């Protein structure tokens, strides 16, 4: 099968999917330059044995006439490649929407990462993006979401896609370490990534304070940046219970930060899935997370982490304490996380499921009932 992957955000996610798909298929990968350089770094450079083509496009906006060159490049490169299916991540740009209108003959698969906008800044989307999103969601032959709960919610939200939505988990992010390090810093609690309102930083701060007041020796490490951080910066920087790494964390820094973590904490108020969970799996770290969206399908209660209700500081602090105070349990959960990352949630397994989604998309595009029955029967 010939597969074109388009991703103007989520570059690392799509790169790892392309890598897994390219073992059995011919793959073309089209990325946004700014996002790709930030998320992939040196991995953008071709390496010996790489079996797929990477095309990187500059990030031209609507008012830049050079945007027309992006449209031309996308359309011409895809037509020259002549894929059996086009798979696009829902990261909307003006030139993507224009290009897709010229590529309607190809079966289209769309991965929706957030079927409902997050609370806070993500909910304040520009009118043009909302306009594009509504139209893009009417175009695909198959939609992929990351979890059964999100699938059920999406079918209600997008009823015209009811029979075209499939649930495929989010694979582990980051480069697989050559050897796993379980020599974490005891009590090192990691809050990682883009800091927006829905990430629940307020609840993390309060839980760390509760634990220290109960003589549980913990340090809250906050690694990342974002608008919600400004609401708590003074409080964090004036308190020795916390360590703040206030910047975008690049590829090279991630292993060191995760290897130090005793527990990765995700006190989200709302979410679908999480790239931070995907990183914690890759580095084999126990997780305490809010039970929101489909996070509970990846953070398995008592297996690789603990789940708590959102916005519940006492429950969050209690779950963290259970892990910090029991090294035997945390070691076992770390091992279980690595098992998930290398088996059920591995990119090889995800690629196989994604191939089946492509077969459904092709059948839907052709209107071939027999082919569709054969493809859906494989799920």
XYZ file of C-alpha atoms in Angstrom:
379
model
C 0.000 0.000 0.000
C 1.152 3.566 -0.726
C 0.360 5.927 2.148
C 0.652 9.708 2.427
C 0.755 11.091 5.969
C 0.159 14.836 6.481
C 0.847 16.417 9.854
C 1.297 20.136 10.500
C 1.339 19.520 14.260
C 1.975 16.251 16.176
C 5.146 15.708 14.108
C 6.724 13.192 16.475
C 3.543 11.136 16.703
C 3.216 11.003 12.917
C 6.924 10.347 12.358
C 6.803 7.289 14.637
C 3.665 6.036 12.888
C 5.342 6.536 9.496
C 8.388 4.617 10.686
C 6.254 1.655 11.774
C 4.101 1.681 8.619
C 7.155 1.859 6.351
C 8.196 -1.654 7.370
C 5.377 -3.027 5.200
C 4.316 -0.089 3.031
C 5.612 2.788 0.909
C 5.170 5.984 2.938
C 5.322 9.701 2.161
C 5.396 12.058 5.178
C 4.575 15.793 4.867
C 5.355 18.003 7.894
C 5.359 21.630 9.011
C 8.941 22.889 9.334
C 8.605 24.752 12.630
C 6.763 21.948 14.415
C 8.944 19.220 12.929
C 12.214 20.889 13.921
C 10.922 21.427 17.459
C 9.567 17.901 17.994
C 12.025 15.843 15.962
C 15.343 17.711 15.960
C 18.072 15.557 14.448
C 15.606 12.806 13.585
C 14.556 14.917 10.606
C 17.901 14.124 8.972
C 17.691 11.032 6.725
C 19.451 7.984 8.167
C 20.675 4.825 6.516
C 17.862 2.339 6.150
C 15.064 4.914 6.460
C 12.294 3.644 4.229
C 10.076 6.688 3.837
C 10.257 10.135 2.270
C 9.975 13.280 4.431
C 8.793 16.566 2.924
C 9.040 19.648 5.160
C 7.037 22.768 4.307
C 7.527 26.337 5.611
C 4.747 27.696 7.820
C 3.154 30.362 5.623
C -0.015 32.070 6.867
C -3.081 33.198 4.978
C -1.719 36.698 4.301
C 1.563 35.416 2.869
C 1.301 34.879 -0.903
C 3.966 32.162 -0.598
C 1.206 30.027 0.944
C 0.244 29.251 -2.656
C 3.567 27.419 -3.062
C 2.655 25.176 -0.110
C -0.667 24.324 -1.727
C 1.093 23.575 -5.004
C 3.772 21.455 -3.271
C 1.274 19.405 -1.294
C -0.933 18.684 -4.289
C 1.847 18.058 -6.809
C 3.940 15.851 -4.503
C 0.930 13.743 -3.504
C -0.286 13.339 -7.090
C 3.203 12.326 -8.164
C 3.373 9.775 -5.332
C -0.167 8.526 -6.188
C -1.079 7.076 -2.779
C -3.798 4.542 -2.061
C -4.819 6.610 0.959
C -4.115 10.029 2.492
C -3.980 10.221 6.299
C -4.156 13.674 7.856
C -3.792 14.800 11.479
C -6.370 17.394 12.533
C -3.952 20.305 12.749
C -5.561 22.863 10.507
C -3.785 25.380 8.280
C -5.094 27.472 5.406
C -2.927 25.690 2.873
C -3.947 22.231 4.126
C -7.629 22.976 3.626
C -7.041 24.358 0.153
C -4.894 21.362 -0.831
C -7.382 18.769 0.431
C -10.096 20.263 -1.756
C -7.874 19.445 -4.752
C -7.205 15.889 -3.555
C -10.765 14.630 -3.142
C -10.215 11.585 -5.342
C -8.031 9.929 -2.686
C -9.513 8.061 0.303
C -9.026 10.312 3.354
C -8.364 9.258 6.942
C -8.467 11.949 9.627
C -7.051 11.561 13.139
C -8.922 13.792 15.577
C -6.808 14.362 18.683
C -9.298 16.582 20.529
C -12.911 16.010 19.537
C -13.958 18.708 22.039
C -11.703 21.742 22.667
C -9.878 21.781 26.004
C -11.012 24.259 28.614
C -9.083 27.524 28.757
C -6.977 28.794 25.881
C -7.706 25.848 23.577
C -11.414 26.648 23.705
C -10.853 30.194 22.437
C -10.197 29.082 18.876
C -10.305 31.588 16.077
C -13.460 31.670 13.978
C -11.562 30.672 10.838
C -10.179 27.528 12.493
C -13.651 26.536 13.690
C -14.976 27.126 10.173
C -12.243 24.916 8.692
C -12.676 22.246 11.341
C -16.395 21.886 10.644
C -15.692 21.351 6.960
C -12.708 19.056 7.462
C -14.773 16.772 9.695
C -17.257 16.279 6.848
C -14.562 15.108 4.434
C -12.990 11.864 5.756
C -13.820 8.306 4.798
C -12.581 7.173 8.234
C -11.831 9.028 11.465
C -9.346 7.745 14.053
C -9.647 8.721 17.723
C -7.550 7.602 20.675
C -9.868 5.518 22.843
C -13.242 3.801 23.033
C -14.730 6.445 25.318
C -13.721 9.178 22.871
C -15.146 7.098 20.016
C -18.523 6.921 21.753
C -18.518 10.642 22.479
C -17.429 11.475 18.912
C -20.232 9.401 17.410
C -22.732 11.554 19.320
C -20.914 14.784 18.497
C -20.394 13.928 14.800
C -23.413 11.764 13.898
C -22.666 11.855 10.150
C -19.476 9.897 10.926
C -21.119 7.342 13.194
C -20.117 4.291 11.154
C -16.720 5.699 10.180
C -14.982 6.222 13.533
C -12.411 3.746 14.841
C -10.510 3.783 18.137
C -6.748 3.236 17.966
C -4.545 4.036 20.977
C -1.862 6.729 21.103
C 1.580 5.162 20.856
C 4.546 5.908 23.130
C 6.509 9.058 22.286
C 10.254 9.590 22.540
C 13.116 7.421 21.389
C 13.201 4.036 23.098
C 16.061 4.069 25.645
C 18.807 1.523 25.101
C 18.434 0.460 28.712
C 15.821 1.341 31.301
C 16.818 3.323 34.352
C 14.831 2.685 37.535
C 17.182 4.761 39.683
C 14.731 7.630 39.963
C 14.935 10.308 42.631
C 12.592 9.256 45.410
C 9.759 11.769 45.750
C 10.470 13.452 42.398
C 6.998 14.296 41.031
C 6.958 15.368 37.396
C 4.399 17.751 35.892
C 5.416 17.952 32.243
C 4.512 19.704 29.003
C 2.499 22.628 27.741
C 0.943 24.419 30.713
C -2.630 25.404 29.942
C -5.639 25.657 32.223
C -6.919 22.130 31.579
C -3.604 20.595 32.713
C -4.548 21.309 36.346
C -1.327 22.884 37.622
C -3.234 24.391 40.551
C -4.115 20.898 41.820
C -0.544 19.656 41.416
C 0.804 22.558 43.475
C -1.767 21.982 46.210
C -1.101 18.222 46.318
C 2.664 18.760 46.719
C 1.994 21.132 49.621
C -0.380 18.661 51.267
C 2.182 15.855 51.021
C 5.002 17.908 52.502
C 2.711 19.018 55.335
C 2.200 15.300 56.063
C 5.998 14.767 56.128
C 6.026 12.907 52.796
C 9.290 14.032 51.209
C 8.395 15.122 47.678
C 9.578 17.736 45.207
C 7.296 19.059 42.477
C 9.196 19.382 39.194
C 7.322 21.525 36.668
C 8.923 21.169 33.233
C 7.405 23.146 30.390
C 5.825 26.483 29.691
C 2.457 27.966 28.810
C -0.052 30.671 29.637
C -1.418 29.121 32.824
C 2.064 29.107 34.365
C 1.920 32.895 34.799
C -0.921 32.506 37.308
C 1.355 30.540 39.647
C 4.904 31.618 38.796
C 5.530 33.698 41.940
C 4.097 30.991 44.178
C 6.301 28.323 42.586
C 9.526 30.298 42.416
C 9.287 31.383 46.049
C 8.793 27.834 47.370
C 11.649 25.341 47.718
C 9.186 22.455 47.381
C 9.205 23.112 43.638
C 11.652 23.146 40.743
C 10.604 25.079 37.653
C 12.082 24.395 34.205
C 10.333 27.166 32.302
C 10.907 26.494 28.590
C 9.956 24.175 25.795
C 11.693 20.881 26.598
C 13.529 19.609 23.546
C 14.254 16.068 22.452
C 17.634 15.878 24.134
C 16.425 16.935 27.581
C 13.421 14.634 27.878
C 15.216 11.396 28.897
C 17.057 13.050 31.778
C 13.889 14.653 33.143
C 11.800 11.477 32.930
C 14.537 9.225 34.285
C 14.657 11.312 37.472
C 10.899 11.134 37.974
C 9.531 8.833 40.674
C 5.948 9.487 39.547
C 4.533 11.361 36.531
C 1.469 13.355 37.599
C -1.371 14.424 35.265
C -4.047 16.256 37.288
C -6.011 17.211 34.163
C -9.437 18.791 34.525
C -10.439 17.537 31.064
C -8.634 15.745 28.240
C -8.967 13.179 25.474
C -5.586 11.430 25.508
C -2.151 12.671 26.497
C 1.264 12.819 24.915
C 2.702 12.991 28.439
C 1.215 9.564 29.201
C 2.840 8.352 25.988
C 6.233 9.616 27.182
C 5.790 8.087 30.644
C 5.101 4.720 29.013
C 8.212 4.999 26.839
C 10.433 5.715 29.848
C 8.698 3.243 32.148
C 7.381 5.597 34.798
C 4.356 5.103 37.094
C 1.541 7.598 36.537
C -1.064 9.272 38.707
C -3.727 10.821 36.476
C -7.217 12.229 36.507
C -9.787 9.842 35.098
C -10.877 11.982 32.165
C -11.305 11.240 28.470
C -9.694 7.951 27.466
C -6.701 8.319 29.775
C -8.047 5.477 31.907
C -7.722 3.145 28.919
C -3.942 3.631 28.937
C -3.274 4.344 32.609
C -4.542 1.059 33.996
C -5.595 1.318 37.630
C -3.127 -0.594 39.818
C -1.146 -1.827 36.782
C 0.934 1.086 35.515
C -0.604 3.849 37.602
C -3.468 5.159 39.716
C -6.530 7.152 38.666
C -8.259 9.875 40.657
C -11.275 12.143 40.107
C -10.400 15.505 38.517
C -9.999 18.565 40.779
C -9.752 16.357 43.911
C -6.579 17.395 45.767
C -6.942 14.958 48.720
C -7.416 12.005 46.348
C -4.497 13.179 44.187
C -2.184 13.551 47.189
C -3.244 10.170 48.597
C -2.558 8.358 45.304
C 0.876 9.969 44.983
C 1.696 9.028 48.575
C 0.808 5.375 47.926
C 3.413 5.229 45.161
C 6.153 7.344 46.725
C 5.994 5.336 49.952
C 6.099 1.921 48.276
C 9.117 1.378 46.044
C 8.109 -2.228 45.350
C 4.804 -1.117 43.832
C 6.362 1.694 41.800
C 9.034 -0.639 40.420
C 6.380 -3.129 39.345
C 4.298 -0.367 37.731
C 7.378 0.896 35.891
C 7.945 -2.581 34.474
C 4.277 -2.840 33.484
C 4.463 0.520 31.699
C 7.335 -0.748 29.590
C 5.405 -3.927 28.777
C 2.469 -1.849 27.502
C 4.804 0.337 25.447
C 6.427 -2.655 23.773
C 3.327 -4.808 23.163
C -0.295 -3.637 23.170
C 0.576 0.055 22.717
C 3.649 -0.398 20.541
C 3.869 1.417 17.219
C 4.031 -1.939 15.449
C 0.627 -2.901 16.896
C -0.779 0.568 16.194
C 0.465 0.412 12.593
C -1.390 -2.876 12.072
C -4.630 -1.349 13.378
C -4.094 1.747 11.273
C -3.634 -0.384 8.136
C -7.089 -1.855 8.770
C -8.526 1.664 9.102
C -7.002 2.465 5.698
C -8.709 -0.570 4.181
C -12.062 0.640 5.543
C -11.420 4.116 4.124
C -10.657 2.685 0.681
C -13.825 0.573 0.785
C -15.909 3.572 1.870
C -14.461 5.724 -0.908
C -15.176 3.061 -3.516
C -18.604 2.300 -2.087
C -17.629 -1.377 -2.156
C -19.896 -3.177 0.356
C -18.060 -6.505 0.095
C -14.662 -4.879 0.617
C -16.060 -2.854 3.534
C -17.443 -5.974 5.198
C -14.091 -7.693 4.781
C -12.195 -4.700 6.202
C -14.495 -4.100 9.179
C -14.472 -7.792 9.993
C -10.769 -7.479 10.809
C -11.460 -5.221 13.823
